[in-house]
Amino acid sequence: MNSPEKVELGADLTIAVNGVTVTYSNGHTALEEASFELKQGCICALVGVNGSGKSTLFKALMGFVIPSRGQVLVSGRPVLEAQKNNWIAYVPQTEEVDWTFPVSVSDVVLMGRYGHMNFLRIASAKDKRIVEESLKKVEMWDYRSRQIGELSGGQKKRVFLARALAQESRIILLDEPFTGVDVNTESAIIDLMRDLRRRGRIILVSTHNLGSVPDFCDHAVLINRRILAWGALHEVFTEENITKTFGGVLRHFHLDKSTVDESDGRSVTLLTDDERPLVLGKGGHLERRHLTESGEQNL
Amino acid sequence: MIFDPLIPFQYDYMQKAIWVSTLVGGVCGLLSCFMTLKGWSLMGDALSHSIIPGVVVAYGLGLPIAVGAFVAGLLAAGLIGWIKEIVSLRDDAMIGVVFTTFFAIGLLLISLYPSPINLKMIVFGNILGISDQDIRQLLWISAICLITILLLWRDLFLWCFDPIQARVIGFPVRFLKFILLSLLTLTAVAALQTVGVCLVVAMLVTPGATAYLLTDRFSSMMGIAFFLGAITSFLGAYFSYFLDGSVGGSIIVLQTIIFLLAWIYAPKHGILAMKKGKNLSLLTEVKQT
């Protein structure tokens, strides 16, 4: 692997975070000795409370902050190189941009193609085709001429997703993708992520919404300024680890009898931080249903 | 005496004033789109005042005033950025302190070292007495600004709209900010000579704000703002002859009138349309219930 251009899409794709420590100029250490590794074709949840260093880790992955110790490698290359090669896409939270801007839905998605265009940013037929495909995938093609401010929360999210799709990146970072979206958009987002996983991408989803994690993730990184646990979902997503991650913020409900799953003797635990609760079986394991689902890619 | 609408064009100085104003107005209009969307109106005001010491020193040294203004403008912008990092003050407070200091230094220099530029010129502009050398400078400035915006407007727009995305796809965001600041100081010098320091910010905001109300597409916003900036400057300079009044004053009053008209009558974002839209949606709600 001499030059990054030679890496086939998906082949050899890895993210390696090696002992990354990020200290901001005000002296606050947001991330300490973070290490984990992800391989192609996975959807990984980045789980932690607000202020746990999730967004700092994202910034390190996007090359926005330079770690004071350690490094982030993408397929063995420095992250800034990955950024220059358009390998990384980011789907922000909808509040992060000004929706009153005079720009149409298709123009926003076309911006995802800028990295592929020459410096005048003149769209080729291919760029236009990819924009159309991306908009159709998120079912927003009919809204292509709308000014972005006229969209609902879920539609705004879909536009950002289409932009990330149009970018054709190998790594997609999503920041709290389910905040303020409707149920349909939520399942559309999950379907898209599974599709991207099949095509060998790495998808990293920052969330504090515990309950939805087992629905679509196969890996998880639990974070609270340090990496508390990382790996395959069914190994790390346990009551013990999650309690450690969320500290005292969680509410615990132990129910003696439920109809959730026969195999765990119908005993369940609910963990929630006021969002959709996470349901665990006896002994703090994931439900059988999720185990088979997250093993889907291995089949 | 018979009223002759072509009288202003019989005077060389009026012709120059009208055409130079038109060009500068157009360029400022184009840039005003970025100012209004980036939220840099205050920054524009600040920079237009901060360039004064640069203008004075450049005159003293015999350099083109655009060069002096450029250096002083970037110095002020850099200073604002630097103080922002070390002092926890609100942005507007810092901008206020820095630009008034620069302006004060400029005034002090003018009063201490007599030079061809006087206070009146800076406050009201000097379009009627503009020298050919200054016109050449304005032409250069306009050409540079037009070409830069023509080449980079998509990048600049993305950076204004979603700076994070701009960084993610590897845009040189610091460079883009530097470009926009540079364009701002250059047009500020141009506008300074046309309408004077106090009215620069109007040239750099009002056409963009008006165009914003009239369209939902950035490309047409730029077209409208360019056209409005140019036509109001043309007409403002032209009418100032008959009014026997200030050129800058006429231009800005005209721009404001058009802004007000757009604010009231704009097809979608005007207050009448919004009121109508509200009534319509109320009506449909009533019908539905």
Coordinates of C-alpha atoms in Angstrom, one line a residue:
Chain A
M1 CA 0.0 0.0 0.0
N2 CA 2.1 2.8 -1.3
S3 CA -0.3 5.5 -2.2
P4 CA -3.8 6.0 -0.8
E5 CA -5.2 6.2 -4.3
K6 CA -4.4 2.6 -4.8
V7 CA -6.6 1.5 -1.9
E8 CA -9.7 0.0 -3.4
L9 CA -12.9 1.3 -1.8
G10 CA -13.5 -0.8 1.2
A11 CA -10.3 -2.8 0.9
D12 CA -8.0 -2.4 3.8
L13 CA -10.2 0.3 5.3
T14 CA -9.5 0.7 9.0
I15 CA -9.6 3.4 11.6
A16 CA -7.0 3.1 14.3
V17 CA -7.1 5.5 17.3
N18 CA -3.8 5.1 19.1
G19 CA -3.5 6.5 22.6
V20 CA -5.1 9.8 21.6
T21 CA -5.1 12.6 24.3
V22 CA -6.6 15.9 23.4
T23 CA -6.0 18.9 25.7
Y24 CA -7.6 22.2 24.7
S25 CA -5.8 25.5 25.0
N26 CA -7.7 26.4 28.2
G27 CA -6.1 23.4 29.8
H28 CA -9.1 21.1 29.7
T29 CA -8.3 17.5 28.8
A30 CA -11.4 16.3 26.9
L31 CA -10.0 12.9 25.9
E32 CA -7.3 10.8 27.5
E33 CA -5.4 7.9 26.1
A34 CA -8.2 6.8 23.8
S35 CA -7.4 3.7 21.8
F36 CA -9.7 1.6 19.6
E37 CA -9.8 0.1 16.2
L38 CA -12.5 -0.3 13.6
K39 CA -12.5 -2.4 10.4
Q40 CA -14.4 -2.0 7.1
G41 CA -18.1 -2.8 7.0
C42 CA -19.2 -1.9 10.5
I43 CA -21.6 0.4 12.2
C44 CA -20.2 1.5 15.5
A45 CA -22.0 3.4 18.2
L46 CA -20.0 6.0 20.1
V47 CA -21.9 6.1 23.4
G48 CA -21.4 8.6 26.3
V49 CA -23.0 11.4 28.2
N50 CA -22.7 15.0 27.0
G51 CA -19.3 16.3 27.7
S52 CA -17.8 12.8 27.7
G53 CA -15.5 13.6 24.8
K54 CA -17.6 12.3 22.0
S55 CA -17.4 15.4 19.9
T56 CA -13.7 15.8 20.7
L57 CA -13.2 12.3 19.4
F58 CA -15.1 13.2 16.2
K59 CA -13.0 16.3 15.8
A60 CA -9.9 14.2 16.1
L61 CA -11.2 11.8 13.5
M62 CA -12.0 14.7 11.1
G63 CA -8.6 16.3 11.7
F64 CA -10.0 19.4 13.4
V65 CA -7.9 19.0 16.6
I66 CA -4.4 17.8 16.7
P67 CA -3.9 15.3 19.6
S68 CA -1.3 16.4 22.1
R69 CA -0.4 12.7 22.4
G70 CA -1.2 9.7 20.2
Q71 CA -2.5 9.7 16.6
V72 CA -5.5 8.8 14.5
L73 CA -4.7 6.6 11.4
V74 CA -7.0 5.8 8.6
S75 CA -5.9 2.8 6.6
G76 CA -2.5 3.4 8.2
R77 CA -2.3 7.0 6.9
P78 CA -2.6 10.2 8.9
V79 CA -6.1 11.5 9.2
L80 CA -5.4 14.8 7.4
E81 CA -4.4 12.8 4.3
A82 CA -7.7 10.9 4.5
Q83 CA -9.5 14.2 4.8
K84 CA -7.7 15.6 1.6
N85 CA -8.8 12.4 -0.2
N86 CA -12.4 13.0 0.6
W87 CA -12.5 9.8 2.7
I88 CA -14.5 11.3 5.6
A89 CA -18.0 12.6 5.6
Y90 CA -19.8 14.2 8.5
V91 CA -23.6 14.4 9.1
P92 CA -24.0 17.2 11.6
Q93 CA -26.9 17.9 14.0
T94 CA -29.5 20.0 12.3
E95 CA -29.0 23.0 14.6
E96 CA -25.4 23.4 13.4
V97 CA -26.2 25.3 10.2
D98 CA -28.3 28.3 9.4
W99 CA -31.4 27.1 7.6
T100 CA -32.4 30.6 6.4
F101 CA -29.6 30.6 3.8
P102 CA -30.8 31.1 0.2
V103 CA -29.9 27.6 -1.0
S104 CA -31.9 24.7 -2.4
V105 CA -32.0 21.1 -1.3
S106 CA -30.2 19.9 -4.4
D107 CA -27.5 22.7 -4.1
V108 CA -26.7 21.5 -0.6
V109 CA -26.3 17.9 -1.8
L110 CA -24.2 19.1 -4.7
M111 CA -21.9 20.7 -2.1
G112 CA -21.0 17.1 -1.1
R113 CA -19.5 16.7 -4.6
Y114 CA -17.2 19.8 -4.3
G115 CA -14.3 17.8 -3.2
H116 CA -14.5 15.8 -6.4
M117 CA -14.8 18.8 -8.7
N118 CA -12.1 21.1 -10.1
F119 CA -11.5 24.4 -8.3
L120 CA -14.3 26.2 -10.1
R121 CA -16.7 23.7 -8.7
I122 CA -18.6 23.2 -11.9
A123 CA -20.8 20.1 -11.7
S124 CA -20.3 17.4 -14.3
A125 CA -23.0 15.1 -15.6
K126 CA -21.7 12.4 -13.2
D127 CA -21.9 14.8 -10.2
K128 CA -25.5 15.6 -11.2
R129 CA -26.4 11.9 -11.5
I130 CA -24.9 11.2 -8.1
V131 CA -26.8 14.0 -6.5
E132 CA -30.0 12.7 -8.1
E133 CA -29.3 9.1 -6.8
S134 CA -28.5 10.4 -3.4
L135 CA -31.6 12.4 -3.1
K136 CA -33.7 9.5 -4.4
K137 CA -32.2 7.2 -1.8
V138 CA -33.3 9.4 1.0
E139 CA -36.7 10.1 -0.7
M140 CA -36.1 13.8 -1.1
W141 CA -35.9 14.1 -4.9
D142 CA -39.3 15.7 -5.0
Y143 CA -38.1 18.4 -2.7
R144 CA -35.0 19.2 -4.7
S145 CA -35.9 22.8 -5.6
R146 CA -37.2 23.7 -2.1
Q147 CA -35.3 26.3 0.0
I148 CA -33.9 24.3 2.9
G149 CA -35.7 26.4 5.5
E150 CA -39.0 25.0 4.3
L151 CA -38.2 21.5 5.4
S152 CA -39.2 19.6 8.6
G153 CA -36.6 18.3 11.0
G154 CA -36.5 14.8 9.5
Q155 CA -36.3 16.2 6.0
K156 CA -33.4 18.4 7.0
K157 CA -31.6 15.3 8.3
R158 CA -32.2 13.5 5.1
V159 CA -30.7 16.3 3.1
F160 CA -27.5 16.1 5.1
L161 CA -27.5 12.3 4.7
A162 CA -27.9 12.7 0.9
R163 CA -24.9 15.1 1.0
A164 CA -22.8 12.5 2.8
L165 CA -23.9 9.9 0.3
A166 CA -23.0 12.2 -2.6
Q167 CA -19.6 12.6 -1.1
E168 CA -18.9 8.9 -1.6
S169 CA -16.7 8.8 1.5
R170 CA -15.4 5.6 3.1
I171 CA -16.0 6.8 6.6
I172 CA -19.2 8.5 7.7
L173 CA -19.6 10.2 11.0
L174 CA -23.1 10.9 12.3
D175 CA -23.7 13.2 15.2
E176 CA -26.9 12.3 17.1
P177 CA -28.7 11.3 13.9
F178 CA -32.0 10.5 15.7
T179 CA -32.5 13.8 17.6
G180 CA -35.7 15.5 16.4
V181 CA -36.5 13.2 13.6
D182 CA -39.7 11.2 12.9
V183 CA -40.0 7.4 13.1
N184 CA -39.9 7.1 9.3
T185 CA -36.7 9.0 9.0
E186 CA -35.2 7.1 11.8
S187 CA -35.8 3.8 10.0
A188 CA -34.7 5.3 6.7
I189 CA -31.4 6.4 8.3
I190 CA -30.9 2.9 9.7
D191 CA -31.6 1.2 6.3
L192 CA -29.1 3.6 4.7
M193 CA -26.4 2.8 7.3
R194 CA -26.9 -0.9 6.7
D195 CA -26.6 -0.4 3.0
L196 CA -23.3 1.5 3.5
R197 CA -22.0 -1.2 5.8
R198 CA -22.7 -3.8 3.1
R199 CA -20.5 -1.7 0.8
G200 CA -17.6 -1.8 3.2
R201 CA -17.9 1.6 4.7
I202 CA -17.2 2.4 8.4
I203 CA -20.1 4.3 10.0
L204 CA -19.5 5.9 13.4
V205 CA -22.6 7.1 15.2
S206 CA -22.4 9.4 18.2
T207 CA -25.4 8.9 20.4
H208 CA -26.7 9.0 23.9
N209 CA -29.9 7.2 22.9
L210 CA -29.1 3.8 24.4
G211 CA -32.3 2.0 23.3
S212 CA -31.7 2.4 19.5
V213 CA -28.1 1.2 19.6
P214 CA -28.7 -2.5 19.4
D215 CA -31.2 -2.0 16.6
F216 CA -28.5 -1.1 14.0
C217 CA -25.0 -1.1 15.5
D218 CA -22.6 -4.1 15.5
H219 CA -19.8 -2.4 17.4
A220 CA -19.7 0.1 20.2
V221 CA -17.2 2.4 21.8
L222 CA -18.1 3.5 25.3
I223 CA -16.6 6.7 26.3
N224 CA -16.2 9.0 29.3
R225 CA -13.1 11.0 28.7
R226 CA -11.4 7.6 28.5
I227 CA -12.5 4.7 26.4
L228 CA -14.2 2.5 29.0
A229 CA -14.9 -0.4 26.6
W230 CA -14.9 -1.1 22.8
G231 CA -15.5 -4.0 20.6
A232 CA -18.3 -6.1 19.2
L233 CA -21.6 -4.9 20.5
H234 CA -22.7 -8.1 22.3
E235 CA -19.5 -8.1 24.2
V236 CA -19.3 -4.5 25.4
F237 CA -22.9 -3.5 25.6
T238 CA -23.5 -4.9 29.0
E239 CA -25.2 -3.5 32.1
E240 CA -21.9 -3.1 33.9
N241 CA -20.2 -1.2 31.1
I242 CA -23.2 1.0 30.5
T243 CA -23.6 1.9 34.1
K244 CA -19.9 2.8 34.2
T245 CA -20.3 5.0 31.1
F246 CA -23.3 6.9 32.4
G247 CA -22.4 7.0 36.0
G248 CA -25.4 8.1 38.1
V249 CA -27.4 9.5 35.2
L250 CA -29.2 6.3 34.4
R251 CA -32.4 5.0 35.9
H252 CA -32.5 1.3 36.6
F253 CA -35.6 -0.7 36.5
H254 CA -35.3 -4.4 37.2
L255 CA -38.4 -6.3 36.2
D256 CA -38.7 -9.8 37.5
K257 CA -41.0 -11.0 34.8
S258 CA -41.4 -10.0 31.2
T259 CA -42.5 -11.4 28.0
V260 CA -39.5 -10.2 26.1
D261 CA -37.4 -13.3 25.8
E262 CA -37.9 -16.8 26.8
S263 CA -34.3 -17.7 26.9
D264 CA -33.4 -15.4 29.7
G265 CA -36.1 -16.7 31.9
R266 CA -38.2 -13.7 31.1
S267 CA -36.1 -11.5 33.3
V268 CA -35.3 -8.0 31.9
T269 CA -33.4 -4.9 32.9
L270 CA -34.3 -1.5 31.5
L271 CA -31.7 1.2 31.3
T272 CA -32.6 4.7 30.2
D273 CA -31.5 8.2 30.3
D274 CA -34.9 9.5 29.5
E275 CA -34.7 8.4 25.9
R276 CA -35.8 5.0 24.5
P277 CA -34.8 2.4 27.2
L278 CA -32.3 -0.3 26.6
V279 CA -33.6 -3.7 27.4
L280 CA -31.1 -6.3 28.7
G281 CA -31.7 -9.9 29.7
K282 CA -30.7 -11.7 32.8
G283 CA -27.1 -11.2 33.8
G284 CA -27.0 -7.9 31.8
H285 CA -26.9 -9.4 28.3
L286 CA -28.4 -8.1 25.1
E287 CA -31.6 -9.7 24.0
R288 CA -31.3 -12.7 21.7
R289 CA -33.1 -10.7 18.9
H290 CA -30.2 -8.2 18.8
L291 CA -27.5 -10.8 18.9
T292 CA -28.7 -12.4 15.7
E293 CA -29.2 -9.0 14.0
S294 CA -25.8 -7.6 14.8
G295 CA -24.2 -10.9 13.6
E296 CA -25.9 -10.3 10.2
Q297 CA -22.7 -9.1 8.5
N298 CA -20.8 -12.2 9.4
L299 CA -23.2 -14.4 7.5
Chain B
M1 CA -34.5 77.4 -18.2
I2 CA -35.4 74.1 -19.8
F3 CA -34.7 71.0 -17.8
D4 CA -32.1 68.9 -19.5
P5 CA -31.7 65.4 -18.0
L6 CA -28.3 65.0 -19.7
I7 CA -26.7 68.0 -18.0
P8 CA -24.7 66.0 -15.5
F9 CA -23.0 64.1 -18.3
Q10 CA -21.7 67.4 -19.8
Y11 CA -19.3 67.7 -16.9
D12 CA -16.3 65.6 -16.9
Y13 CA -16.2 65.3 -13.1
M14 CA -19.9 64.3 -13.0
Q15 CA -19.4 61.6 -15.6
K16 CA -16.4 60.2 -13.7
A17 CA -18.4 60.3 -10.4
I18 CA -21.4 58.5 -11.9
W19 CA -19.4 55.7 -13.6
V20 CA -17.0 55.1 -10.8
S21 CA -19.9 55.1 -8.3
T22 CA -21.7 52.6 -10.4
L23 CA -18.8 50.2 -10.6
V24 CA -18.0 50.5 -6.9
G25 CA -21.6 50.1 -6.0
G26 CA -21.9 46.9 -8.0
V27 CA -18.8 45.4 -6.5
C28 CA -19.9 46.3 -3.0
G29 CA -23.3 44.9 -3.7
L30 CA -21.8 41.6 -4.8
L31 CA -19.7 41.4 -1.6
S32 CA -22.7 42.5 0.6
C33 CA -24.2 39.1 -0.1
F34 CA -21.4 37.4 1.8
M35 CA -21.5 40.1 4.5
T36 CA -25.2 39.6 5.3
L37 CA -25.0 35.8 5.2
K38 CA -21.8 35.6 7.2
G39 CA -23.1 38.1 9.8
W40 CA -20.2 40.4 9.2
S41 CA -22.1 43.7 9.0
L42 CA -20.4 44.9 12.2
M43 CA -17.1 43.6 10.9
G44 CA -17.6 45.7 7.7
D45 CA -18.3 48.8 9.8
A46 CA -15.2 48.0 11.9
L47 CA -12.9 47.5 9.0
S48 CA -14.0 50.5 7.1
H49 CA -13.0 52.7 10.1
S50 CA -9.8 50.7 10.8
I51 CA -8.3 51.4 7.4
I52 CA -8.1 55.2 8.0
P53 CA -4.6 55.1 9.6
G54 CA -3.4 53.0 6.7
V55 CA -4.8 55.4 4.2
V56 CA -3.1 58.4 5.9
V57 CA 0.3 56.6 6.2
A58 CA 0.2 55.4 2.6
Y59 CA -0.5 59.0 1.4
G60 CA 2.4 60.2 3.5
L61 CA 4.8 57.6 2.0
G62 CA 3.5 58.0 -1.5
L63 CA 2.1 54.5 -1.7
P64 CA -1.2 53.6 -3.3
I65 CA -3.8 54.1 -0.5
A66 CA -5.3 50.7 -1.2
V67 CA -2.0 49.1 0.0
G68 CA -2.1 51.1 3.3
A69 CA -5.7 50.4 3.8
F70 CA -5.2 46.7 3.1
V71 CA -2.4 46.4 5.7
A72 CA -4.3 48.4 8.3
G73 CA -7.5 46.4 7.7
L74 CA -5.8 43.0 8.1
L75 CA -3.9 44.3 11.1
A76 CA -7.2 45.3 12.8
A77 CA -8.9 42.0 11.8
G78 CA -5.9 40.0 13.1
L79 CA -5.9 42.0 16.3
I80 CA -9.6 41.3 16.8
G81 CA -9.0 37.6 16.3
W82 CA -5.9 37.6 18.6
I83 CA -7.7 39.4 21.4
K84 CA -10.6 37.0 21.1
E85 CA -8.3 34.1 22.0
I86 CA -6.7 35.6 25.1
V87 CA -9.5 37.8 26.6
S88 CA -13.0 36.5 27.3
L89 CA -15.0 39.4 26.1
R90 CA -18.0 39.4 23.8
D91 CA -17.1 39.8 20.1
D92 CA -18.9 43.1 19.6
A93 CA -17.1 44.7 22.6
M94 CA -13.7 43.7 21.2
I95 CA -14.6 44.8 17.7
G96 CA -15.8 48.1 19.1
V97 CA -12.6 48.7 21.1
V98 CA -10.3 47.8 18.2
F99 CA -11.9 49.7 15.4
T100 CA -12.4 52.9 17.4
T101 CA -8.8 52.8 18.4
F102 CA -7.6 52.4 14.8
F103 CA -10.0 55.2 13.8
A104 CA -8.7 57.4 16.6
I105 CA -5.1 56.8 15.5
G106 CA -6.1 57.8 12.0
L107 CA -7.7 61.0 13.1
L108 CA -4.7 61.8 15.2
L109 CA -2.3 61.3 12.3
I110 CA -4.5 63.5 10.1
S111 CA -4.4 66.3 12.6
L112 CA -0.7 66.0 13.3
Y113 CA 0.6 65.7 9.8
P114 CA -1.1 67.9 7.2
S115 CA -1.7 66.0 4.0
P116 CA -4.0 66.2 1.0
I117 CA -6.5 64.0 2.8
N118 CA -8.7 65.9 5.2
L119 CA -11.4 64.9 7.6
K120 CA -14.1 66.0 5.2
M121 CA -12.9 63.7 2.5
I122 CA -12.9 60.7 4.8
V123 CA -16.3 61.4 6.3
F124 CA -18.1 62.3 3.1
G125 CA -16.0 60.6 0.4
N126 CA -14.4 62.5 -2.5
I127 CA -16.0 61.1 -5.6
L128 CA -16.5 64.6 -7.2
G129 CA -12.9 65.5 -6.9
I130 CA -11.4 62.0 -7.5
S131 CA -8.0 62.0 -9.3
D132 CA -7.3 59.8 -12.3
Q133 CA -4.8 57.9 -10.2
D134 CA -7.4 57.1 -7.7
I135 CA -9.8 56.0 -10.5
R136 CA -7.2 53.6 -11.8
Q137 CA -6.8 52.2 -8.3
L138 CA -10.6 51.7 -8.0
L139 CA -10.6 49.9 -11.3
W140 CA -7.9 47.6 -10.2
I141 CA -9.7 46.9 -6.9
S142 CA -13.0 46.2 -8.7
A143 CA -11.3 43.9 -11.2
I144 CA -9.6 41.9 -8.4
C145 CA -12.7 41.6 -6.4
L146 CA -14.9 40.6 -9.3
I147 CA -12.5 38.0 -10.6
T148 CA -11.9 36.5 -7.1
I149 CA -15.6 36.3 -6.4
L150 CA -16.3 34.8 -9.8
L151 CA -13.7 32.1 -9.2
L152 CA -14.4 31.4 -5.6
W153 CA -18.0 32.2 -4.8
R154 CA -19.1 28.6 -4.4
D155 CA -16.3 27.9 -2.0
L156 CA -16.9 31.1 -0.1
F157 CA -20.6 30.3 0.1
L158 CA -20.1 26.8 1.4
W159 CA -17.7 28.2 4.0
C160 CA -20.3 30.8 5.1
F161 CA -23.1 28.2 5.1
D162 CA -21.4 25.2 6.8
P163 CA -17.8 25.9 7.8
I164 CA -17.6 22.4 9.3
Q165 CA -18.5 20.7 6.0
A166 CA -16.0 23.0 4.3
R167 CA -13.3 21.7 6.6
V168 CA -14.3 18.1 6.4
I169 CA -13.9 18.1 2.6
G170 CA -10.5 19.7 2.9
F171 CA -11.2 23.3 2.0
P172 CA -8.5 25.7 3.2
V173 CA -10.9 27.5 5.5
R174 CA -8.3 29.9 6.9
F175 CA -7.4 30.9 3.4
L176 CA -11.1 31.5 2.5
K177 CA -11.5 33.7 5.6
F178 CA -8.4 35.6 4.6
I179 CA -9.8 36.1 1.1
L180 CA -13.1 37.4 2.3
L181 CA -11.4 39.8 4.8
S182 CA -9.1 41.0 2.0
L183 CA -12.0 41.6 -0.3
L184 CA -13.8 43.4 2.5
T185 CA -10.9 45.8 3.1
L186 CA -10.4 46.4 -0.6
T187 CA -14.0 47.3 -1.2
A188 CA -14.0 49.3 2.0
V189 CA -11.3 51.5 0.5
A190 CA -13.2 51.8 -2.7
A191 CA -16.5 52.6 -1.0
L192 CA -14.6 55.1 1.4
Q193 CA -13.7 57.2 -1.6
T194 CA -17.2 57.1 -3.0
V195 CA -19.5 57.6 0.0
G196 CA -17.3 58.2 3.0
V197 CA -16.4 56.2 6.0
C198 CA -19.8 56.4 7.8
L199 CA -21.7 55.1 4.8
V200 CA -19.4 52.3 3.7
V201 CA -21.2 49.7 5.8
A202 CA -24.5 50.6 4.1
M203 CA -23.0 49.9 0.6
L204 CA -21.6 46.6 2.0
V205 CA -24.9 45.4 3.6
T206 CA -28.0 47.0 2.2
P207 CA -28.0 45.6 -1.4
G208 CA -27.3 42.0 -0.1
A209 CA -30.1 42.4 2.5
T210 CA -32.5 43.6 -0.1
A211 CA -31.6 40.8 -2.5
Y212 CA -31.9 38.2 0.3
L213 CA -35.6 39.2 0.6
L214 CA -36.2 38.8 -3.1
T215 CA -34.8 35.3 -3.8
D216 CA -34.1 31.9 -2.4
R217 CA -31.1 31.2 -4.6
F218 CA -27.6 32.5 -3.8
S219 CA -26.6 32.9 -7.5
S220 CA -29.6 35.1 -8.2
M221 CA -29.0 36.9 -4.8
M222 CA -25.6 37.9 -6.1
G223 CA -27.0 39.0 -9.4
I224 CA -29.7 41.1 -7.8
A225 CA -27.3 42.7 -5.3
F226 CA -24.8 43.5 -8.0
F227 CA -27.5 45.1 -10.1
L228 CA -29.1 47.0 -7.2
G229 CA -25.7 48.3 -5.9
A230 CA -24.8 49.5 -9.4
I231 CA -28.1 51.1 -10.3
T232 CA -28.6 52.8 -7.0
S233 CA -25.1 54.2 -7.2
F234 CA -25.7 55.4 -10.8
L235 CA -29.0 57.1 -10.0
G236 CA -27.7 58.4 -6.6
A237 CA -24.7 60.1 -8.2
Y238 CA -26.9 61.4 -11.0
F239 CA -29.6 62.9 -8.9
S240 CA -27.1 64.3 -6.4
Y241 CA -26.3 66.8 -9.2
F242 CA -29.8 68.1 -9.3
L243 CA -30.3 68.0 -5.6
D244 CA -26.9 69.7 -5.2
G245 CA -26.4 67.3 -2.3
S246 CA -23.9 64.7 -1.2
V247 CA -23.3 61.8 -3.6
G248 CA -22.9 59.2 -0.8
G249 CA -26.1 60.4 1.0
S250 CA -28.1 60.1 -2.2
I251 CA -26.9 56.6 -3.0
I252 CA -27.6 55.3 0.5
V253 CA -31.0 56.9 0.8
L254 CA -31.9 55.3 -2.5
Q255 CA -30.7 51.9 -1.4
T256 CA -32.7 52.2 1.8
I257 CA -35.8 53.1 -0.1
I258 CA -35.5 50.0 -2.3
F259 CA -34.8 47.9 0.8
L260 CA -38.0 49.2 2.4
L261 CA -40.0 48.5 -0.7
A262 CA -38.6 44.9 -0.9
W263 CA -39.2 44.4 2.8
I264 CA -42.9 45.4 2.3
Y265 CA -43.6 44.0 -1.2
A266 CA -41.2 41.1 -1.7
P267 CA -43.2 38.2 -3.3
K268 CA -42.3 35.7 -0.6
H269 CA -40.4 37.2 2.3
G270 CA -42.0 40.6 2.3
I271 CA -44.3 41.5 5.3
L272 CA -47.4 41.7 3.0
A273 CA -46.7 38.3 1.6
M274 CA -46.0 36.8 5.0
K275 CA -49.2 38.3 6.4
K276 CA -51.2 36.9 3.5
G277 CA -49.5 33.6 3.9
K278 CA -50.4 33.6 7.6
N279 CA -54.0 34.4 6.8
L280 CA -54.1 31.7 4.2
S281 CA -52.8 29.1 6.5
L282 CA -55.2 30.2 9.2
L283 CA -58.0 29.9 6.6
T284 CA -57.0 26.4 5.7
E285 CA -56.8 25.5 9.4
V286 CA -60.3 26.8 9.9
K287 CA -61.5 24.9 6.9
Q288 CA -59.9 21.7 8.2
T289 CA -61.5 21.9 11.6

